[in-house]
mmCIF file of C-alpha atoms in Angstrom:
data_model
loop_
_atom_site.group_PDB
_atom_site.id
_atom_site.type_symbol
_atom_site.label_atom_id
_atom_site.label_comp_id
_atom_site.label_asym_id
_atom_site.label_seq_id
_atom_site.Cartn_x
_atom_site.Cartn_y
_atom_site.Cartn_z
ATOM 1 C CA UNK A 502 0.000 0.000 0.000
ATOM 2 C CA UNK A 503 1.413 3.371 -1.018
ATOM 3 C CA UNK A 504 1.704 5.848 1.842
ATOM 4 C CA UNK A 505 0.440 9.395 1.391
ATOM 5 C CA UNK A 506 3.100 11.754 0.068
ATOM 6 C CA UNK A 507 5.527 9.000 -0.938
ATOM 7 C CA UNK A 508 6.486 7.634 -4.312
ATOM 8 C CA UNK A 509 5.877 3.952 -4.987
ATOM 9 C CA UNK A 510 9.564 3.125 -4.358
ATOM 10 C CA UNK A 511 9.696 5.245 -1.179
ATOM 11 C CA UNK A 512 6.637 3.367 0.096
ATOM 12 C CA UNK A 513 8.315 0.044 -0.700
ATOM 13 C CA UNK A 514 11.531 1.033 1.084
ATOM 14 C CA UNK A 515 9.573 2.324 4.097
ATOM 15 C CA UNK A 516 7.531 -0.871 4.345
ATOM 16 C CA UNK A 517 10.693 -2.997 4.102
ATOM 17 C CA UNK A 518 12.292 -0.985 6.924
ATOM 18 C CA UNK A 519 9.110 -1.132 9.027
ATOM 19 C CA UNK A 520 8.746 -4.898 8.630
ATOM 20 C CA UNK A 521 12.422 -5.448 9.408
ATOM 21 C CA UNK A 522 12.215 -3.397 12.615
ATOM 22 C CA UNK A 523 8.993 -5.030 13.774
ATOM 23 C CA UNK A 524 10.394 -8.498 13.079
ATOM 24 C CA UNK A 525 13.946 -8.065 14.379
ATOM 25 C CA UNK A 526 13.407 -5.396 17.050
ATOM 26 C CA UNK A 527 16.263 -3.275 15.651
ATOM 27 C CA UNK A 528 16.695 -1.270 12.436
ATOM 28 C CA UNK A 529 18.367 -2.572 9.278
ATOM 29 C CA UNK A 530 21.725 -1.372 8.007
ATOM 30 C CA UNK A 531 21.903 0.675 4.803
ATOM 31 C CA UNK A 532 23.221 -2.425 2.992
ATOM 32 C CA UNK A 533 20.296 -4.496 4.264
ATOM 33 C CA UNK A 534 17.878 -1.788 3.104
ATOM 34 C CA UNK A 535 19.486 -1.868 -0.345
ATOM 35 C CA UNK A 536 19.245 -5.666 -0.473
ATOM 36 C CA UNK A 537 15.626 -5.854 0.766
ATOM 37 C CA UNK A 538 14.497 -3.149 -1.643
ATOM 38 C CA UNK A 539 16.431 -4.532 -4.609
ATOM 39 C CA UNK A 540 18.469 -1.346 -4.959
ATOM 40 C CA UNK A 541 21.751 -1.530 -6.833
ATOM 41 C CA UNK A 542 23.842 0.391 -4.306
ATOM 42 C CA UNK A 543 24.071 1.611 -0.748
ATOM 43 C CA UNK A 544 23.987 5.178 -2.067
ATOM 44 C CA UNK A 545 20.523 4.509 -3.543
ATOM 45 C CA UNK A 546 19.353 3.154 -0.187
ATOM 46 C CA UNK A 547 20.821 6.214 1.539
ATOM 47 C CA UNK A 548 18.923 8.466 -0.915
ATOM 48 C CA UNK A 549 15.602 6.808 -0.040
ATOM 49 C CA UNK A 550 16.328 6.827 3.701
ATOM 50 C CA UNK A 551 17.222 10.519 3.532
ATOM 51 C CA UNK A 552 13.984 11.195 1.615
ATOM 52 C CA UNK A 553 11.933 9.300 4.232
ATOM 53 C CA UNK A 554 13.614 11.308 6.989
ATOM 54 C CA UNK A 555 12.918 14.579 5.144
ATOM 55 C CA UNK A 556 9.248 13.571 4.730
ATOM 56 C CA UNK A 557 9.037 12.721 8.459
ATOM 57 C CA UNK A 558 8.433 8.977 8.091
ATOM 58 C CA UNK A 559 11.754 8.059 9.720
ATOM 59 C CA UNK A 560 13.974 9.596 12.371
ATOM 60 C CA UNK A 561 17.687 9.007 12.610
ATOM 61 C CA UNK A 562 20.068 9.489 15.512
ATOM 62 C CA UNK A 563 22.978 9.932 13.095
ATOM 63 C CA UNK A 564 23.338 9.062 9.427
ATOM 64 C CA UNK A 565 26.978 8.271 10.153
ATOM 65 C CA UNK A 566 26.141 5.693 12.819
ATOM 66 C CA UNK A 567 24.772 2.251 11.997
ATOM 67 C CA UNK A 568 21.259 1.146 12.901
ATOM 68 C CA UNK A 569 19.939 4.423 14.330
ATOM 69 C CA UNK A 570 16.717 4.627 12.303
ATOM 70 C CA UNK A 571 13.407 4.956 14.139
ATOM 71 C CA UNK A 572 9.869 4.829 12.772
ATOM 72 C CA UNK A 573 7.928 8.057 13.291
ATOM 73 C CA UNK A 574 4.622 7.292 15.009
ATOM 74 C CA UNK A 575 5.953 4.172 16.722
ATOM 75 C CA UNK A 576 7.043 3.844 20.307
ATOM 76 C CA UNK A 577 10.089 1.926 21.375
ATOM 77 C CA UNK A 578 10.115 0.312 24.784
ATOM 78 C CA UNK A 579 13.419 -1.068 25.937
ATOM 79 C CA UNK A 580 13.154 -4.568 27.306
ATOM 80 C CA UNK A 581 16.712 -4.700 28.576
ATOM 81 C CA UNK A 582 18.189 -2.249 31.023
ATOM 82 C CA UNK A 583 21.183 -1.623 28.767
ATOM 83 C CA UNK A 584 18.863 -0.761 25.859
ATOM 84 C CA UNK A 585 20.220 -3.502 23.622
ATOM 85 C CA UNK A 586 16.773 -4.665 22.520
ATOM 86 C CA UNK A 587 13.528 -2.752 22.305
ATOM 87 C CA UNK A 588 9.942 -3.604 21.473
ATOM 88 C CA UNK A 589 8.295 -1.523 18.739
ATOM 89 C CA UNK A 590 4.621 -0.807 18.384
ATOM 90 C CA UNK A 591 2.386 1.925 17.082
ATOM 91 C CA UNK A 592 1.896 4.806 19.480
ATOM 92 C CA UNK A 593 -1.223 4.200 21.535
ATOM 93 C CA UNK A 594 -0.899 0.433 21.035
ATOM 94 C CA UNK A 595 -1.650 -1.273 24.343
ATOM 95 C CA UNK A 596 -0.041 -4.627 23.520
#
Protein backbone atom coordinates (compact mmCIF):
# COMPACT_ATOMS: atom_id res chain seq x y z
CA UNK A 1 0.00 0.00 0.00
CA UNK A 2 1.41 3.37 -1.02
CA UNK A 3 1.70 5.85 1.84
CA UNK A 4 0.44 9.40 1.39
CA UNK A 5 3.10 11.75 0.07
CA UNK A 6 5.53 9.00 -0.94
CA UNK A 7 6.49 7.63 -4.31
CA UNK A 8 5.88 3.95 -4.99
CA UNK A 9 9.56 3.13 -4.36
CA UNK A 10 9.70 5.24 -1.18
CA UNK A 11 6.64 3.37 0.10
CA UNK A 12 8.31 0.04 -0.70
CA UNK A 13 11.53 1.03 1.08
CA UNK A 14 9.57 2.32 4.10
CA UNK A 15 7.53 -0.87 4.35
CA UNK A 16 10.69 -3.00 4.10
CA UNK A 17 12.29 -0.98 6.92
CA UNK A 18 9.11 -1.13 9.03
CA UNK A 19 8.75 -4.90 8.63
CA UNK A 20 12.42 -5.45 9.41
CA UNK A 21 12.21 -3.40 12.61
CA UNK A 22 8.99 -5.03 13.77
CA UNK A 23 10.39 -8.50 13.08
CA UNK A 24 13.95 -8.06 14.38
CA UNK A 25 13.41 -5.40 17.05
CA UNK A 26 16.26 -3.27 15.65
CA UNK A 27 16.69 -1.27 12.44
CA UNK A 28 18.37 -2.57 9.28
CA UNK A 29 21.72 -1.37 8.01
CA UNK A 30 21.90 0.68 4.80
CA UNK A 31 23.22 -2.42 2.99
CA UNK A 32 20.30 -4.50 4.26
CA UNK A 33 17.88 -1.79 3.10
CA UNK A 34 19.49 -1.87 -0.34
CA UNK A 35 19.24 -5.67 -0.47
CA UNK A 36 15.63 -5.85 0.77
CA UNK A 37 14.50 -3.15 -1.64
CA UNK A 38 16.43 -4.53 -4.61
CA UNK A 39 18.47 -1.35 -4.96
CA UNK A 40 21.75 -1.53 -6.83
CA UNK A 41 23.84 0.39 -4.31
CA UNK A 42 24.07 1.61 -0.75
CA UNK A 43 23.99 5.18 -2.07
CA UNK A 44 20.52 4.51 -3.54
CA UNK A 45 19.35 3.15 -0.19
CA UNK A 46 20.82 6.21 1.54
CA UNK A 47 18.92 8.47 -0.92
CA UNK A 48 15.60 6.81 -0.04
CA UNK A 49 16.33 6.83 3.70
CA UNK A 50 17.22 10.52 3.53
CA UNK A 51 13.98 11.20 1.62
CA UNK A 52 11.93 9.30 4.23
CA UNK A 53 13.61 11.31 6.99
CA UNK A 54 12.92 14.58 5.14
CA UNK A 55 9.25 13.57 4.73
CA UNK A 56 9.04 12.72 8.46
CA UNK A 57 8.43 8.98 8.09
CA UNK A 58 11.75 8.06 9.72
CA UNK A 59 13.97 9.60 12.37
CA UNK A 60 17.69 9.01 12.61
CA UNK A 61 20.07 9.49 15.51
CA UNK A 62 22.98 9.93 13.10
CA UNK A 63 23.34 9.06 9.43
CA UNK A 64 26.98 8.27 10.15
CA UNK A 65 26.14 5.69 12.82
CA UNK A 66 24.77 2.25 12.00
CA UNK A 67 21.26 1.15 12.90
CA UNK A 68 19.94 4.42 14.33
CA UNK A 69 16.72 4.63 12.30
CA UNK A 70 13.41 4.96 14.14
CA UNK A 71 9.87 4.83 12.77
CA UNK A 72 7.93 8.06 13.29
CA UNK A 73 4.62 7.29 15.01
CA UNK A 74 5.95 4.17 16.72
CA UNK A 75 7.04 3.84 20.31
CA UNK A 76 10.09 1.93 21.37
CA UNK A 77 10.12 0.31 24.78
CA UNK A 78 13.42 -1.07 25.94
CA UNK A 79 13.15 -4.57 27.31
CA UNK A 80 16.71 -4.70 28.58
CA UNK A 81 18.19 -2.25 31.02
CA UNK A 82 21.18 -1.62 28.77
CA UNK A 83 18.86 -0.76 25.86
CA UNK A 84 20.22 -3.50 23.62
CA UNK A 85 16.77 -4.67 22.52
CA UNK A 86 13.53 -2.75 22.30
CA UNK A 87 9.94 -3.60 21.47
CA UNK A 88 8.29 -1.52 18.74
CA UNK A 89 4.62 -0.81 18.38
CA UNK A 90 2.39 1.93 17.08
CA UNK A 91 1.90 4.81 19.48
CA UNK A 92 -1.22 4.20 21.53
CA UNK A 93 -0.90 0.43 21.03
CA UNK A 94 -1.65 -1.27 24.34
CA UNK A 95 -0.04 -4.63 23.52
